[in-house]
PDB file of C-alpha atoms and ligand atoms in Angstrom:
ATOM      1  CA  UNK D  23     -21.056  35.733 -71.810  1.00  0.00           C
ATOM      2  CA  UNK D  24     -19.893  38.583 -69.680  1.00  0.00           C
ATOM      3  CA  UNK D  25     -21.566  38.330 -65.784  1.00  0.00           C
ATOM      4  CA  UNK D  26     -22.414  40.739 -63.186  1.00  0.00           C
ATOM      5  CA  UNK D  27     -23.072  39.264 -59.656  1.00  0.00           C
ATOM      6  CA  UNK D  28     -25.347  41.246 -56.928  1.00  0.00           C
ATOM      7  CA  UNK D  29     -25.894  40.638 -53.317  1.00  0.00           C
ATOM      8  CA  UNK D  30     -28.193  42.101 -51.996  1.00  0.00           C
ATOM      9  CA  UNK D  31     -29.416  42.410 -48.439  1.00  0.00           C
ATOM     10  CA  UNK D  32     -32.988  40.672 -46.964  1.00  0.00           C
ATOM     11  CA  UNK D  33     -33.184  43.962 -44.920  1.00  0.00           C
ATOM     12  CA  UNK D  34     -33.084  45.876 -48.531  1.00  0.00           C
ATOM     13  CA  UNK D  35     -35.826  43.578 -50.491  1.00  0.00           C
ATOM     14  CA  UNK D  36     -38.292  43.548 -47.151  1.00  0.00           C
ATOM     15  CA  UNK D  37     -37.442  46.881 -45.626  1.00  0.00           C
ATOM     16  CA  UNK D  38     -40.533  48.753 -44.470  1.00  0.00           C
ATOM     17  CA  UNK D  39     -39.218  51.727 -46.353  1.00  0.00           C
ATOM     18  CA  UNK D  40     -39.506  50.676 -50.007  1.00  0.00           C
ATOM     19  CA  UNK D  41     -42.821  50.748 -51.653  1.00  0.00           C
ATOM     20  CA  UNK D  42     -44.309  48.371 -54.363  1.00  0.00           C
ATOM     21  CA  UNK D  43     -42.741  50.615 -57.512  1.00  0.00           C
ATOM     22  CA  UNK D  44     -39.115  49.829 -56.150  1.00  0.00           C
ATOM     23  CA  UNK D  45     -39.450  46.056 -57.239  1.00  0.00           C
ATOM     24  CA  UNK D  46     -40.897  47.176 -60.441  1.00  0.00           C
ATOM     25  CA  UNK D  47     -38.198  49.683 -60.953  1.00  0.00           C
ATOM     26  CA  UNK D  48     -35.837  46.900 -59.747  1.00  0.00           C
ATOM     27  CA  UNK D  49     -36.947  43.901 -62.299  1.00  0.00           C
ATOM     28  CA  UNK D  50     -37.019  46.485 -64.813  1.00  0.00           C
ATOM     29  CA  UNK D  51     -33.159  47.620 -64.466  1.00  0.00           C
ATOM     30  CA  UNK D  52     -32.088  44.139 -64.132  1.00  0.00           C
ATOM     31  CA  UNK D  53     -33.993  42.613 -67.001  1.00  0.00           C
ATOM     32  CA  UNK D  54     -32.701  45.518 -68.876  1.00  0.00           C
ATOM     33  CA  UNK D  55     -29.463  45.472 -67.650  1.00  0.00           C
ATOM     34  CA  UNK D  56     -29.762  41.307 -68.746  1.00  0.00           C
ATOM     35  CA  UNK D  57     -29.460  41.791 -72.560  1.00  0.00           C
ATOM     36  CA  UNK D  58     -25.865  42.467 -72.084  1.00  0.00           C
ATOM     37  CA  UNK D  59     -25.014  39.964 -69.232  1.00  0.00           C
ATOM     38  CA  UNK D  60     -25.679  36.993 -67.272  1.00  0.00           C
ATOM     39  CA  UNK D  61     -26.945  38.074 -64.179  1.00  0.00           C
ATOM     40  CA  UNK D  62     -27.020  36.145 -60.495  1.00  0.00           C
ATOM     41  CA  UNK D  63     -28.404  37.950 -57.721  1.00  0.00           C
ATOM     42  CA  UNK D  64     -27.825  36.106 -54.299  1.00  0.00           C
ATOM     43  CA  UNK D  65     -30.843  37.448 -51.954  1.00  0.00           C
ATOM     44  CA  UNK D  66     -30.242  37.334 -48.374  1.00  0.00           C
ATOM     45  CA  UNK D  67     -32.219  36.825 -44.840  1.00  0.00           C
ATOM     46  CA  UNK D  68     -33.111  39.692 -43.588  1.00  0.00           C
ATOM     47  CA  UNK D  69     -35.187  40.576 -40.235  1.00  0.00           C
ATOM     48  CA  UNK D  70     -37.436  37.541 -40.546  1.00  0.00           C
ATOM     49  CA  UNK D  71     -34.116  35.086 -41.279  1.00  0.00           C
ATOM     50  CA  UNK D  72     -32.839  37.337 -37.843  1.00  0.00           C
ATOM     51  CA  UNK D  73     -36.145  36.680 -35.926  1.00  0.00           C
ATOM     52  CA  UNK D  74     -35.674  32.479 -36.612  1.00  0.00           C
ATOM     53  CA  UNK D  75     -32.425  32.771 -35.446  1.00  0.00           C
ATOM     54  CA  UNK D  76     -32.940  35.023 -32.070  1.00  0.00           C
ATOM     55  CA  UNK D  77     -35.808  32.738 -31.231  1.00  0.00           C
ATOM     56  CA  UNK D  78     -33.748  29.567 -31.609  1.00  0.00           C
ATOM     57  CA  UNK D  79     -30.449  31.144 -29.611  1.00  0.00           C
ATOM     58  CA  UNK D  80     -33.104  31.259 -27.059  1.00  0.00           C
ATOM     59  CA  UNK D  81     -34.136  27.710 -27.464  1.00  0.00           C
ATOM     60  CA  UNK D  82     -30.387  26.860 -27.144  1.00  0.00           C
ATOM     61  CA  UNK D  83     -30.367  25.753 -31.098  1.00  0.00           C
ATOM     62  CA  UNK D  84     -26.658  25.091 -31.914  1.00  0.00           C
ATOM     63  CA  UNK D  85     -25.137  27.442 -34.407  1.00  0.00           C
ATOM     64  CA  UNK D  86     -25.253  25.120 -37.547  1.00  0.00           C
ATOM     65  CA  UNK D  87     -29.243  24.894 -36.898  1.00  0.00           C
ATOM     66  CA  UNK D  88     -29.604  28.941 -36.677  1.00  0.00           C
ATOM     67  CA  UNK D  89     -27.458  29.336 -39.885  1.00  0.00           C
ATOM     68  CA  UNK D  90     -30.159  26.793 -41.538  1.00  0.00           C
ATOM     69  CA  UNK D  91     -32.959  28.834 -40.279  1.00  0.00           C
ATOM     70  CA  UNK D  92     -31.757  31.931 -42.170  1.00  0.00           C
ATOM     71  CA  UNK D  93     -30.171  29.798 -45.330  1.00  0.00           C
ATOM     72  CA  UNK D  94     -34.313  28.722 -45.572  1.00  0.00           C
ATOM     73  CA  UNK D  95     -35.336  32.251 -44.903  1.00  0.00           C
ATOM     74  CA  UNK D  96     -32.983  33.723 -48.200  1.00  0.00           C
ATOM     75  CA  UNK D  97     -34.443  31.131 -50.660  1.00  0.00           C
ATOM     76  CA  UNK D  98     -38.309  32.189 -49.572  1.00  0.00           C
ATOM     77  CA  UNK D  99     -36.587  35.526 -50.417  1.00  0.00           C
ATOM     78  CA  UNK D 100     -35.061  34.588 -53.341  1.00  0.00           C
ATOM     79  CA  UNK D 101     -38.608  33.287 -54.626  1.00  0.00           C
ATOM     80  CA  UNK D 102     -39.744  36.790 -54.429  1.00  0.00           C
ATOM     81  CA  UNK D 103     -37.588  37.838 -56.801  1.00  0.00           C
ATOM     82  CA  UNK D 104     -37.914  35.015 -59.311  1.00  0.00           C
ATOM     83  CA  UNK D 105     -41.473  35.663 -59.486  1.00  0.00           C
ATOM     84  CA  UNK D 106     -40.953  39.756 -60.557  1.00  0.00           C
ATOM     85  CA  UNK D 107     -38.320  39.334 -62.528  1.00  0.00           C
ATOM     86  CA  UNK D 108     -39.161  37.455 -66.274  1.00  0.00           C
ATOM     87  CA  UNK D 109     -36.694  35.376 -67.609  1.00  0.00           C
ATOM     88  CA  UNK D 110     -35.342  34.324 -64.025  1.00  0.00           C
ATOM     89  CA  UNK D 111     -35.443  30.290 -62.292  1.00  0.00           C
ATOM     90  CA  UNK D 112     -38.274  29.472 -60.902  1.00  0.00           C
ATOM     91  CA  UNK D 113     -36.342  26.483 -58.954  1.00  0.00           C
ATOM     92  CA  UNK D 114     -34.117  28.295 -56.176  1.00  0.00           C
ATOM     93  CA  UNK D 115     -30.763  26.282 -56.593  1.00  0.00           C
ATOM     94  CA  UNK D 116     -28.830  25.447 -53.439  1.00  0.00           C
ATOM     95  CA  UNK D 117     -25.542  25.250 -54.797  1.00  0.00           C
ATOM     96  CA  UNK D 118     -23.605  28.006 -56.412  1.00  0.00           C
ATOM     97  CA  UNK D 119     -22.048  24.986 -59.045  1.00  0.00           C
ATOM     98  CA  UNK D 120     -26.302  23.860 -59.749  1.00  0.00           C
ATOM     99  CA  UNK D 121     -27.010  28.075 -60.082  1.00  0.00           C
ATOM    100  CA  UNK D 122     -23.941  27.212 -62.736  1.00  0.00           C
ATOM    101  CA  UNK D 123     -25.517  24.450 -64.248  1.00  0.00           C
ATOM    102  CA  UNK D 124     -28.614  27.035 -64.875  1.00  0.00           C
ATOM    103  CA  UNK D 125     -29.114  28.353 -68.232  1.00  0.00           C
ATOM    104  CA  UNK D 126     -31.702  31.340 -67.532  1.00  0.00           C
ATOM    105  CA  UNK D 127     -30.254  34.648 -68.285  1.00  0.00           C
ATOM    106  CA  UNK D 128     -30.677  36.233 -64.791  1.00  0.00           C
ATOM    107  CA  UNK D 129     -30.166  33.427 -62.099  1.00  0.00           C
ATOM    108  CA  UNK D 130     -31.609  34.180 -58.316  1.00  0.00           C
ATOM    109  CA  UNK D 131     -30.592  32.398 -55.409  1.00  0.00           C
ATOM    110  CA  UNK D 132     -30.320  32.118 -51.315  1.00  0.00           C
ATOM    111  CA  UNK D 133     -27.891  30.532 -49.624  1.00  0.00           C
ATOM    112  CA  UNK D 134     -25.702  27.285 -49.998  1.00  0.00           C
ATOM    113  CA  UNK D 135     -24.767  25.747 -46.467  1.00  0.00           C
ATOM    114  CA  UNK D 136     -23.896  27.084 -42.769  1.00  0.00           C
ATOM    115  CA  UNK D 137     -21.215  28.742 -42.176  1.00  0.00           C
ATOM    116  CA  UNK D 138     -20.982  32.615 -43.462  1.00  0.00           C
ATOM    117  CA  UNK D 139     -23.282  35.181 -45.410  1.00  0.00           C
ATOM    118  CA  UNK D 140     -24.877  35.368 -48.796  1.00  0.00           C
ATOM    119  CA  UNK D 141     -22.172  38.338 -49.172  1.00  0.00           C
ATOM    120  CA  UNK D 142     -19.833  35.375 -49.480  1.00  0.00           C
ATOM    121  CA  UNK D 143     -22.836  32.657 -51.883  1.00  0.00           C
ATOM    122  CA  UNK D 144     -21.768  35.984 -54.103  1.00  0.00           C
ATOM    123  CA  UNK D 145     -17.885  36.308 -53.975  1.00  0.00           C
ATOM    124  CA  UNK D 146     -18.174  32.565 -54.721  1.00  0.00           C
ATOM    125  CA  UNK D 147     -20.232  33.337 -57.706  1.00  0.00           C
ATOM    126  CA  UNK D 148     -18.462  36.014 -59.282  1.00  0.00           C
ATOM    127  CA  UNK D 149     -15.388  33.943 -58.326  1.00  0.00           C
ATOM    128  CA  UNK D 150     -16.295  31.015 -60.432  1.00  0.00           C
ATOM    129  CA  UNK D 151     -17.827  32.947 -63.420  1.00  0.00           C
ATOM    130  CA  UNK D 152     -15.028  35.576 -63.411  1.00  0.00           C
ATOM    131  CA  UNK D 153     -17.813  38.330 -62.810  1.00  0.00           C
ATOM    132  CA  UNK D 154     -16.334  41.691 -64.512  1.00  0.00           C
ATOM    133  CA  UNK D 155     -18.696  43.231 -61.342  1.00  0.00           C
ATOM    134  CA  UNK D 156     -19.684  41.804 -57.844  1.00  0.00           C
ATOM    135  CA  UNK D 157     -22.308  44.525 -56.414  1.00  0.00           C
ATOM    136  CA  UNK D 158     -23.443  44.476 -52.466  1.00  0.00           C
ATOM    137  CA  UNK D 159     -26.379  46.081 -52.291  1.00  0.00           C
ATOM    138  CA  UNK D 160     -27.235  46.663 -48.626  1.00  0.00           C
ATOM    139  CA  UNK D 161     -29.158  48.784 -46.646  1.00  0.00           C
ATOM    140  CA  UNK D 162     -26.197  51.729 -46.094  1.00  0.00           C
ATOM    141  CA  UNK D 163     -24.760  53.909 -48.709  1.00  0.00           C
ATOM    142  CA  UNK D 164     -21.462  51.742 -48.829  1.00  0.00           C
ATOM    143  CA  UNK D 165     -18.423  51.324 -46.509  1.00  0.00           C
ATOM    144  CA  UNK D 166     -18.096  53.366 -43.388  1.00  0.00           C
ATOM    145  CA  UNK D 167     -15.049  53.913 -40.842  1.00  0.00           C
ATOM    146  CA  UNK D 168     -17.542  52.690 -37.937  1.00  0.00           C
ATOM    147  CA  UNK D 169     -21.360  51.920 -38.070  1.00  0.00           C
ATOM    148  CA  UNK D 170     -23.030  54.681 -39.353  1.00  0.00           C
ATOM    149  CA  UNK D 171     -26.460  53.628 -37.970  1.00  0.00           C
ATOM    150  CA  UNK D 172     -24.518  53.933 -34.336  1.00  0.00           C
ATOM    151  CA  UNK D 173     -22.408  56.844 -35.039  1.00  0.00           C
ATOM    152  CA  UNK D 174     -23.566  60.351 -36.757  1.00  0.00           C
ATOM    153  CA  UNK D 175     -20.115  60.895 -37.348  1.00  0.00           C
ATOM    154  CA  UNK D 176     -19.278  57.927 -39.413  1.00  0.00           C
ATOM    155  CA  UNK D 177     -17.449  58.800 -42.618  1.00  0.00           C
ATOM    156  CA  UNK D 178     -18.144  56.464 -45.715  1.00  0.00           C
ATOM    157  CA  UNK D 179     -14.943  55.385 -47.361  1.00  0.00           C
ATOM    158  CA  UNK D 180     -14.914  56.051 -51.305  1.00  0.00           C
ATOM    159  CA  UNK D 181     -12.213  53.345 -51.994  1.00  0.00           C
ATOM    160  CA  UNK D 182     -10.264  50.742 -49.656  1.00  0.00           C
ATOM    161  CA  UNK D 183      -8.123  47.417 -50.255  1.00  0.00           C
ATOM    162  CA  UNK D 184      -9.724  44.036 -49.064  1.00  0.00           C
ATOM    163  CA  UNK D 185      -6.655  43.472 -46.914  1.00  0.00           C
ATOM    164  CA  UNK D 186      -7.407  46.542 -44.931  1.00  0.00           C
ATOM    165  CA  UNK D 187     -10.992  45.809 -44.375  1.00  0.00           C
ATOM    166  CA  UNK D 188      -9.486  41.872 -43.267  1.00  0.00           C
ATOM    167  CA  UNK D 189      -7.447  43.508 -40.708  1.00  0.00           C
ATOM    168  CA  UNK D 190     -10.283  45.665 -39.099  1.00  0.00           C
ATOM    169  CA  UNK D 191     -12.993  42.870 -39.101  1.00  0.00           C
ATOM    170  CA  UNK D 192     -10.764  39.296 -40.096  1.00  0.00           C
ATOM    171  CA  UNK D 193     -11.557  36.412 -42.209  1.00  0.00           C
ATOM    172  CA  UNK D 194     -14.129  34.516 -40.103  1.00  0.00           C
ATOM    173  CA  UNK D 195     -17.587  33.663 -40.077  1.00  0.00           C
ATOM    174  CA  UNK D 196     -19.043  34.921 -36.429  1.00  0.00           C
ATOM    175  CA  UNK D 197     -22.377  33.965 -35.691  1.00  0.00           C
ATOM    176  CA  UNK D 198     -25.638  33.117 -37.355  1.00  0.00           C
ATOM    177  CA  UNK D 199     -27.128  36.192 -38.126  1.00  0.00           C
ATOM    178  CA  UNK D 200     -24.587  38.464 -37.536  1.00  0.00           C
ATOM    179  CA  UNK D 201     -25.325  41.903 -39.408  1.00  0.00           C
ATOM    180  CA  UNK D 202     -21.229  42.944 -40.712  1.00  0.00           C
ATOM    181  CA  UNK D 203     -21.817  44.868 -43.894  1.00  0.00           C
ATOM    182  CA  UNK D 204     -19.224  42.740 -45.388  1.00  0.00           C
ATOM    183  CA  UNK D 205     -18.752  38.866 -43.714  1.00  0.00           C
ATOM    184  CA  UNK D 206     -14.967  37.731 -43.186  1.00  0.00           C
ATOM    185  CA  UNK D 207     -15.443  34.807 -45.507  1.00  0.00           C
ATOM    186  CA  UNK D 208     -16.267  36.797 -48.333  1.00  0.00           C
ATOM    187  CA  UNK D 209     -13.407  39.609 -48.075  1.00  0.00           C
ATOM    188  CA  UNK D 210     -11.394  36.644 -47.810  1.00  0.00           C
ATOM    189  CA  UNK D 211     -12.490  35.591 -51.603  1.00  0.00           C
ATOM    190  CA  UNK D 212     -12.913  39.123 -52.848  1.00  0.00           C
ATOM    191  CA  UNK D 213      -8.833  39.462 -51.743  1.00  0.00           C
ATOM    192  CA  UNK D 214      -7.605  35.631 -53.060  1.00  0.00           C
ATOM    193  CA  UNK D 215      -9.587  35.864 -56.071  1.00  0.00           C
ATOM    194  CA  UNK D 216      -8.934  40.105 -56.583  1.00  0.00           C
ATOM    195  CA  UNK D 217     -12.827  40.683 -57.167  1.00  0.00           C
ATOM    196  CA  UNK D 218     -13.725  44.008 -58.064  1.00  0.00           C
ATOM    197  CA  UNK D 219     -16.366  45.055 -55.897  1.00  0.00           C
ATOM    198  CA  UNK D 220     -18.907  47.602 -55.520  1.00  0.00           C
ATOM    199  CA  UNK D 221     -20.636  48.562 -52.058  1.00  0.00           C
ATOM    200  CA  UNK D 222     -24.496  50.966 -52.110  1.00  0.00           C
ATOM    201  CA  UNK D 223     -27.139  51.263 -50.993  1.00  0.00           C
ATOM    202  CA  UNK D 224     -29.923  48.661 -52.432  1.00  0.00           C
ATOM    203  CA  UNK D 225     -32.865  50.831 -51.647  1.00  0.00           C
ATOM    204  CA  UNK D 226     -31.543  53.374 -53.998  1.00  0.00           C
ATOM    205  CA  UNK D 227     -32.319  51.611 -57.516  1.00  0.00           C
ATOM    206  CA  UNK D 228     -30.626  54.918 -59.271  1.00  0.00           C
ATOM    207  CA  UNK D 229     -27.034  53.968 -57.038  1.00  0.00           C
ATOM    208  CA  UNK D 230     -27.637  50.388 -58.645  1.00  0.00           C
ATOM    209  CA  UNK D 231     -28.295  51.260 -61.602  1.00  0.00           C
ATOM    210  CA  UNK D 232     -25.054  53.667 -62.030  1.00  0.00           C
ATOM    211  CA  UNK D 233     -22.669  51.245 -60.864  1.00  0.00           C
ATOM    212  CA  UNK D 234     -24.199  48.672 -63.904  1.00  0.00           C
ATOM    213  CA  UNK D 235     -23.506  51.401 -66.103  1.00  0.00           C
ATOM    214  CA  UNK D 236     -19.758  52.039 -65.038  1.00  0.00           C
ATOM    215  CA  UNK D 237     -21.144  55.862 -63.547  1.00  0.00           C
ATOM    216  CA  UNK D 238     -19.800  57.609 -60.845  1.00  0.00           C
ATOM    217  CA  UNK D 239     -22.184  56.346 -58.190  1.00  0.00           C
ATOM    218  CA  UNK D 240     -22.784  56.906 -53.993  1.00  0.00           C
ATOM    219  CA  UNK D 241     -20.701  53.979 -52.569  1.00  0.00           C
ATOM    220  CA  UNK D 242     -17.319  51.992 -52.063  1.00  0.00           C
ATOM    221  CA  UNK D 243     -15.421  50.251 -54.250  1.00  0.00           C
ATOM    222  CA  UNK D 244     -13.155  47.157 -52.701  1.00  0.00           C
ATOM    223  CA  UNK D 245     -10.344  46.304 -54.475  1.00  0.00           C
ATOM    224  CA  UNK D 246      -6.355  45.178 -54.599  1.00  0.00           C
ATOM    225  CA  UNK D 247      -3.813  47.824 -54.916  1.00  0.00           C
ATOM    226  CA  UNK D 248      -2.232  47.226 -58.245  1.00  0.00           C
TER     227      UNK D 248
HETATM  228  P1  UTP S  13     -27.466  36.912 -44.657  1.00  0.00           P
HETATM  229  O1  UTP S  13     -26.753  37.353 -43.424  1.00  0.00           O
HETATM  230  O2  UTP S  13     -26.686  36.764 -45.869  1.00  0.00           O
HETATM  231  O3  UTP S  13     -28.693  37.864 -44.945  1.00  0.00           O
HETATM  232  O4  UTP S  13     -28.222  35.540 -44.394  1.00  0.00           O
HETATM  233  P2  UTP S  13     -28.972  39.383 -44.566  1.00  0.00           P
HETATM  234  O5  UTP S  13     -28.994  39.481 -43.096  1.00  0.00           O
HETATM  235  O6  UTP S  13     -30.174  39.759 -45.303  1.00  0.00           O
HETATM  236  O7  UTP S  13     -27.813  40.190 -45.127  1.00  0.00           O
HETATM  237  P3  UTP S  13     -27.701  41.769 -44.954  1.00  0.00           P
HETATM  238  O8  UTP S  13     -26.969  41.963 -43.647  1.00  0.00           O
HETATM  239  O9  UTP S  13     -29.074  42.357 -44.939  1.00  0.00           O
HETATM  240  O10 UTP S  13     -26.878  42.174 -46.133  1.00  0.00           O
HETATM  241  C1  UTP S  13     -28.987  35.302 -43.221  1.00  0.00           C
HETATM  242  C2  UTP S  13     -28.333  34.222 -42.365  1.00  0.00           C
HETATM  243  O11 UTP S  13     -28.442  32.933 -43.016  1.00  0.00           O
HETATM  244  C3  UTP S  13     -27.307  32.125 -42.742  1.00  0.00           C
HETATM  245  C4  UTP S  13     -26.418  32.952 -41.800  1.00  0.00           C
HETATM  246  O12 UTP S  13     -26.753  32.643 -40.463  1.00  0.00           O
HETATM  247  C5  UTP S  13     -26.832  34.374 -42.157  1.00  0.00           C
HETATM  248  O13 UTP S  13     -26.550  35.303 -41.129  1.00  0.00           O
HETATM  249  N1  UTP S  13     -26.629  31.749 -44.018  1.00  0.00           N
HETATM  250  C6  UTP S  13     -26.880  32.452 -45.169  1.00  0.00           C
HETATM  251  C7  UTP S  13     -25.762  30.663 -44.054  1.00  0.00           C
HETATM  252  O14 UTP S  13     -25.489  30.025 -43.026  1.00  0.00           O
HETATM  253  N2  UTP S  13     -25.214  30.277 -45.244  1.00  0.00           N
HETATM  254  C8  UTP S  13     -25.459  30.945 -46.404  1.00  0.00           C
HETATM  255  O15 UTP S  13     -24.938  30.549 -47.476  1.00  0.00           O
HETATM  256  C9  UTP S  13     -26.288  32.072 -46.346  1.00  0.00           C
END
């Protein structure tokens, strides 16, 4: 069976922007979307997973302990989603081999252990399953040249190479928390292991739903240079 593997961001599935009809429209794509594929989404953190780990830096928590803070905060995330979308686990797994081992057609985890994002739970995923997609659905309309929540004159980037995006931010995993729209870790896997991956927004359910239809969509698209 052919899989599809989406990341998306806490801050998308808990922003203050999106109203109840977005995780309706949301389990509906995906559950329709799930006749066709096996689908894992890896659910991240978020402000609350952010908040645990600010208050512990300040409590002089050491960086393993913050990362476990958020890894806890994605799975209460992740239970969100199992419980709107049918046909999902209703056990969070906490590996990416037990999410494997899984045999529901749509599979929804957190995280697996400290140490980088969710962005990278996913490359592992789509790694291991040979995923003919890995989606990151965050909370800006794909790749920029700098942050465009800093800078009004950020240009989004329609298509770049992995290697490129390793030079500009590197391999490594930085701090707890840190908010990269891509971690090191995981541009590391979506180089070695030549993922083809998509970057949108996750608040827009019609940018999702595009990409899992192979349209033209808003976004980025990582991938090697042939
Ligand atoms: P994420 O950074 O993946 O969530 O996990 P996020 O902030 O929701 O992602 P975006 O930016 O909105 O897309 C929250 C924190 O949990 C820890 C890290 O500290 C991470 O910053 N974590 C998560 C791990 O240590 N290991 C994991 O496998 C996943």
């Amino acid at each position: 069976m052919k899989t599809i593997v989406i990341s998306i961001g806490g801050s998308v599935i808990l922003s203050k922007d999106i109203d109840f009809q977005y995780y309706k429209k949301l389990a509906d794509l995906i559950m329709r979307i799930a006749k066709d594929y096996k689908i894992y989404i890896v659910v991240g953190g978020g402000k609350i997973a952010r908040d645990y780990i600010k208050i512990g830096r300040k409590l002089n928590f050491d960086e393993k302990t913050l990362d476990i803070f958020g890894i806890l905060v994605t799975r209460i995330n992740a239970k969100l989603l199992t419980n709107i979308i049918n046909n999902s686990n209703s056990k969070i797994p906490e590996t990416t081999d037990n999410a494997l081992k899984m045999k529901n057609r749509i599979i929804i985890m957190g995280g697996t252990i400290p140490g980088h994002s969710t962005d990278y739970v996913g490359s592992e995923i789509a790694s291991k399953t040979k995923a003919e997609k890995f989606i990151i659905a965050t909370n800006v309309d794909g790749v920029y040249d700098k942050d465009p929540k800093e800078y009004n004159d950020a240009k989004q980037i329609i298509e770049i190479t992995p290697d490129k995006l390793i030079n500009k931010y590197g391999i490594s995993w930085k701090s707890a928390g840190c908010n990269v729209v891509i971690d090191g870790p995981a541009l590391n896997v979506i180089k070695n292991k030549d993922l083809l991956t998509y970057v949108l927004n996750g608040k827009k359910i019609e940018e999702l739903e595009k990409v899992l239809l192979d349209k033209k969509f808003n976004g980025t698209v990582i991938k090697n240079k042939k």
